[in-house]
PDB file of C-alpha atoms in Angstrom:
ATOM      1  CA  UNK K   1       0.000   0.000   0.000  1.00 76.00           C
ATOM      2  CA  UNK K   2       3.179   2.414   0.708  1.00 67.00           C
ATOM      3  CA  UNK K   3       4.105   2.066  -2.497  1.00 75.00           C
ATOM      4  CA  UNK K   4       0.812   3.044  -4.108  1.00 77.00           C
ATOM      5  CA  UNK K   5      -0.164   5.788  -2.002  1.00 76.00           C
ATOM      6  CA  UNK K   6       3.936   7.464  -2.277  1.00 70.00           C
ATOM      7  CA  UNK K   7       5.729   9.119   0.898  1.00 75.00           C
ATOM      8  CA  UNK K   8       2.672  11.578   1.221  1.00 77.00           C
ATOM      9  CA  UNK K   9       0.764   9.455   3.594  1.00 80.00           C
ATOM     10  CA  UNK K  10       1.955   7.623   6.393  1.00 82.00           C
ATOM     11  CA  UNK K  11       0.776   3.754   6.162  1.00 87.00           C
ATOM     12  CA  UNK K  12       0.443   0.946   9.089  1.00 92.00           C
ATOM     13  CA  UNK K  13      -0.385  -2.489   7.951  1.00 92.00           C
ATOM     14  CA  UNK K  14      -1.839  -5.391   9.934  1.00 93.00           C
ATOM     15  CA  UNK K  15      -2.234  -8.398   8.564  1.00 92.00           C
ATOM     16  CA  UNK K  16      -5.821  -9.509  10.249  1.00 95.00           C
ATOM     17  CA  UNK K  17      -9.302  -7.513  11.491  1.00 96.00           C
ATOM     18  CA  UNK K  18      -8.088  -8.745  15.144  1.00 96.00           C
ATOM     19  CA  UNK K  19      -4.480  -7.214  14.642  1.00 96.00           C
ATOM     20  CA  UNK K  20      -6.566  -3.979  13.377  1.00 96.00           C
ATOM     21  CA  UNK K  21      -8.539  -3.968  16.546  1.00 97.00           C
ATOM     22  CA  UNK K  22      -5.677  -4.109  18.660  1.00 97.00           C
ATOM     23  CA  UNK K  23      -4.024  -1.231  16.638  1.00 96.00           C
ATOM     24  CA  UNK K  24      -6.988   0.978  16.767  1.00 96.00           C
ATOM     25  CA  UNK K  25      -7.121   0.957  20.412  1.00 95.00           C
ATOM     26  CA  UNK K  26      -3.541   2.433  20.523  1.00 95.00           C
ATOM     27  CA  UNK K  27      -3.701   4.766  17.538  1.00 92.00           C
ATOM     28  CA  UNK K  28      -6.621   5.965  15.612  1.00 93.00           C
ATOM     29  CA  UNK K  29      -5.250   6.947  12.239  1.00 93.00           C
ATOM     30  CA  UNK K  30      -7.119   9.520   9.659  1.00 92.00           C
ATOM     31  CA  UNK K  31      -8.478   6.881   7.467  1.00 94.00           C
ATOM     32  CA  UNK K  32      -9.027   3.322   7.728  1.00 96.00           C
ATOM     33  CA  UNK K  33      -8.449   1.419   4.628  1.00 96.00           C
ATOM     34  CA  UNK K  34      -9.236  -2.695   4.859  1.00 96.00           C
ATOM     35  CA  UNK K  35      -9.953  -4.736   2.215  1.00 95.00           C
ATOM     36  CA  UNK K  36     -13.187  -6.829   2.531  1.00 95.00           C
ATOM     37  CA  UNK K  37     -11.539  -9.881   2.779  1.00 92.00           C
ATOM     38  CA  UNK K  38      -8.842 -10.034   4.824  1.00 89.00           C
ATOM     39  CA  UNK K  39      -7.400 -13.583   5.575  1.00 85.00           C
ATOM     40  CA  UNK K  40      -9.991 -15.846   7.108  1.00 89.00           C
ATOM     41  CA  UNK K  41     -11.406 -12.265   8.243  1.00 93.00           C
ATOM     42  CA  UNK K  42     -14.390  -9.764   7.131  1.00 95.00           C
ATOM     43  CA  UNK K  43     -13.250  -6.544   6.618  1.00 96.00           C
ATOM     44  CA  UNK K  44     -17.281  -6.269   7.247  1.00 98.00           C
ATOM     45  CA  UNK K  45     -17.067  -7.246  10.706  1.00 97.00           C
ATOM     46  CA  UNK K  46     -14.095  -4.511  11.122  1.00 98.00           C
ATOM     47  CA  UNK K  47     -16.666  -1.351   9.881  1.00 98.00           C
ATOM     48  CA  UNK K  48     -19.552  -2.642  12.367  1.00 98.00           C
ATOM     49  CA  UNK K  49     -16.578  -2.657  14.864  1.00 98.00           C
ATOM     50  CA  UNK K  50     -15.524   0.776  14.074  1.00 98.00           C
ATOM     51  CA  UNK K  51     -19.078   1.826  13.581  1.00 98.00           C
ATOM     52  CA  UNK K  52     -19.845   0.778  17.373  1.00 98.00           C
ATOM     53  CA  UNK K  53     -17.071   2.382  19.591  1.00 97.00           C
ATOM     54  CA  UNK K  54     -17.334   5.767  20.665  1.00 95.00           C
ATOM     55  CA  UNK K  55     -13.853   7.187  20.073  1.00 94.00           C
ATOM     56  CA  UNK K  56     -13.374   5.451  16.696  1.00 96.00           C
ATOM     57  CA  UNK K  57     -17.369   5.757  14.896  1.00 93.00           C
ATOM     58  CA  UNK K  58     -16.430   9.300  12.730  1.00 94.00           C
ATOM     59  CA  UNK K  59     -13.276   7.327  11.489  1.00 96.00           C
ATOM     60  CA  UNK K  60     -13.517   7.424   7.648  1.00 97.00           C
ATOM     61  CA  UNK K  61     -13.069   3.901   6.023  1.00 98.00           C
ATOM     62  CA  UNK K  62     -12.723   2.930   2.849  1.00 98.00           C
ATOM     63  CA  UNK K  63     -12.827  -0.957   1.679  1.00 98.00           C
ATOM     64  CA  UNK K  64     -11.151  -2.014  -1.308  1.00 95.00           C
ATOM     65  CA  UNK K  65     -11.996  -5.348  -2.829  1.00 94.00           C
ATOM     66  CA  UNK K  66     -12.075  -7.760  -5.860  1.00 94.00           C
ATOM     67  CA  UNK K  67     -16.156  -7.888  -4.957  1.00 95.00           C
ATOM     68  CA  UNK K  68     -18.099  -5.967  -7.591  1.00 94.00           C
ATOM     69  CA  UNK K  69     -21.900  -6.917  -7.459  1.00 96.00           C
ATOM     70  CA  UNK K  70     -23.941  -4.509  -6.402  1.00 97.00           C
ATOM     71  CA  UNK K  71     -24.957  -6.777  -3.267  1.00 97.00           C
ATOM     72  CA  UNK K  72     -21.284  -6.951  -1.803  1.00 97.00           C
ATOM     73  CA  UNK K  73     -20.998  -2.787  -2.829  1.00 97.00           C
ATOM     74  CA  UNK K  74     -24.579  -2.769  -0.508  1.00 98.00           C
ATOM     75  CA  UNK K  75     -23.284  -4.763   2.207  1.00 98.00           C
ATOM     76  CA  UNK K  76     -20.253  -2.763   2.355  1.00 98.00           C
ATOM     77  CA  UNK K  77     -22.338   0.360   2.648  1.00 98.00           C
ATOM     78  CA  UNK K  78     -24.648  -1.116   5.070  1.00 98.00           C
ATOM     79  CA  UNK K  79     -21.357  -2.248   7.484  1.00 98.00           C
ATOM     80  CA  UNK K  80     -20.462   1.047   7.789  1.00 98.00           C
ATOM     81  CA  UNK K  81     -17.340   2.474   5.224  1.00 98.00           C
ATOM     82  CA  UNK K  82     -17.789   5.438   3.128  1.00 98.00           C
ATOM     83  CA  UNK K  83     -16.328   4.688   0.704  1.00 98.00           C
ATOM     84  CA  UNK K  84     -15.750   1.480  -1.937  1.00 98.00           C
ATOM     85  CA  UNK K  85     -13.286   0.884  -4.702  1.00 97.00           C
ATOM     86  CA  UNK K  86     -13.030  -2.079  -6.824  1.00 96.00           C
ATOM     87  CA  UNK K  87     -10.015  -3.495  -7.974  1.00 94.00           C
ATOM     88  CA  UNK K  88      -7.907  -3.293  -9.642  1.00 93.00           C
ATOM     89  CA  UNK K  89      -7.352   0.779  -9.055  1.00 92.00           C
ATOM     90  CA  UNK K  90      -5.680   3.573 -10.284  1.00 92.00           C
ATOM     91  CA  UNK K  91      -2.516   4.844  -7.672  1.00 90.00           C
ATOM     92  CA  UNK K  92      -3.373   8.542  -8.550  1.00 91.00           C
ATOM     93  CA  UNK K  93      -7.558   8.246  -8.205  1.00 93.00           C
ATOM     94  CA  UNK K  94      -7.052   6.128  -4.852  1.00 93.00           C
ATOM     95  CA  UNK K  95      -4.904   8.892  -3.553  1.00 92.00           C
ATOM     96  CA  UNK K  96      -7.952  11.727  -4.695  1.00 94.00           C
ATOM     97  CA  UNK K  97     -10.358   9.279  -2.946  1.00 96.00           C
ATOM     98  CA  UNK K  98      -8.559   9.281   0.362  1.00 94.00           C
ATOM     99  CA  UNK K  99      -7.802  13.105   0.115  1.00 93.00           C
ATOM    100  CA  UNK K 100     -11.488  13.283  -0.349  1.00 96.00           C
ATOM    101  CA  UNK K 101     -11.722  11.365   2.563  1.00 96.00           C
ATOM    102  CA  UNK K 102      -9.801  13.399   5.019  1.00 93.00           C
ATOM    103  CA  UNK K 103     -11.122  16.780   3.369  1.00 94.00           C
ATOM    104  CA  UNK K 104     -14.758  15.288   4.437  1.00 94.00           C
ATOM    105  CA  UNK K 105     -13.536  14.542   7.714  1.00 91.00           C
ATOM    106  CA  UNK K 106     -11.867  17.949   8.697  1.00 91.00           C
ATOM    107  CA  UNK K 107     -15.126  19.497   7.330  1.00 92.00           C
ATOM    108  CA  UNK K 108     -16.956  17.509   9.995  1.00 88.00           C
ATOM    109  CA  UNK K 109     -14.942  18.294  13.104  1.00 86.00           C
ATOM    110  CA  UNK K 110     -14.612  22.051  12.121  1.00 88.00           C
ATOM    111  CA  UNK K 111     -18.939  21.600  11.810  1.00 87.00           C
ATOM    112  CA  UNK K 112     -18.944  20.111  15.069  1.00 77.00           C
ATOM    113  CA  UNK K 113     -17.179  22.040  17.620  1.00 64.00           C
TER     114      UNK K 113
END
């Protein structure tokens, strides 16, 4: 993902939805990207996970997946992220998508204070 996303963004990879529990509760980052499936693992279960604890349920997260029917784009919805892109993707219009992301998300806190 590093090498997609260039030395712009800072990028901390776990390798299951458990190790990405464990990481949230020590740092919350500005976006959450998971793919939908990640081992034996739902990145599905991660967004109603996110969705459901206080400090963590205006984190932006964006799923990116080799499911494209418009049931698994629905589900993905329905867990939770904001955002879903099919692959394979474009480096440049991933990195627009998650600067969309974060421009959203600064909107929101400056909105809510």
């Amino acid at each position: 993902m590093q090498s997609v996303l260039g030395s712009g963004f800072v990028v901390k990879c776990v390798a299951s939805v458990t190790e990405a529990k464990e990481l949230l509760n020590a740092f919350v980052p500005d976006i959450l990207i998971s793919e939908v499936v990640v081992g034996r693992e739902s990145g599905l279960d991660l967004c109603h996970y996110v969705r459901n604890q206080a400090g963590l349920r205006h984190l932006p997260i964006m799923l990116l997946t080799s499911q494209t029917t418009l049931h698994d784009k629905v589900a993905g919805f329905d867990a939770g992220t904001d955002d879903y892109v099919v692959k394979p993707f474009d480096g440049p219009h991933l990195q627009a998508r998650i600067r969309l992301l974060s421009r959203i998300k600064r909107l929101e806190q400056r909105t809510s204070v």
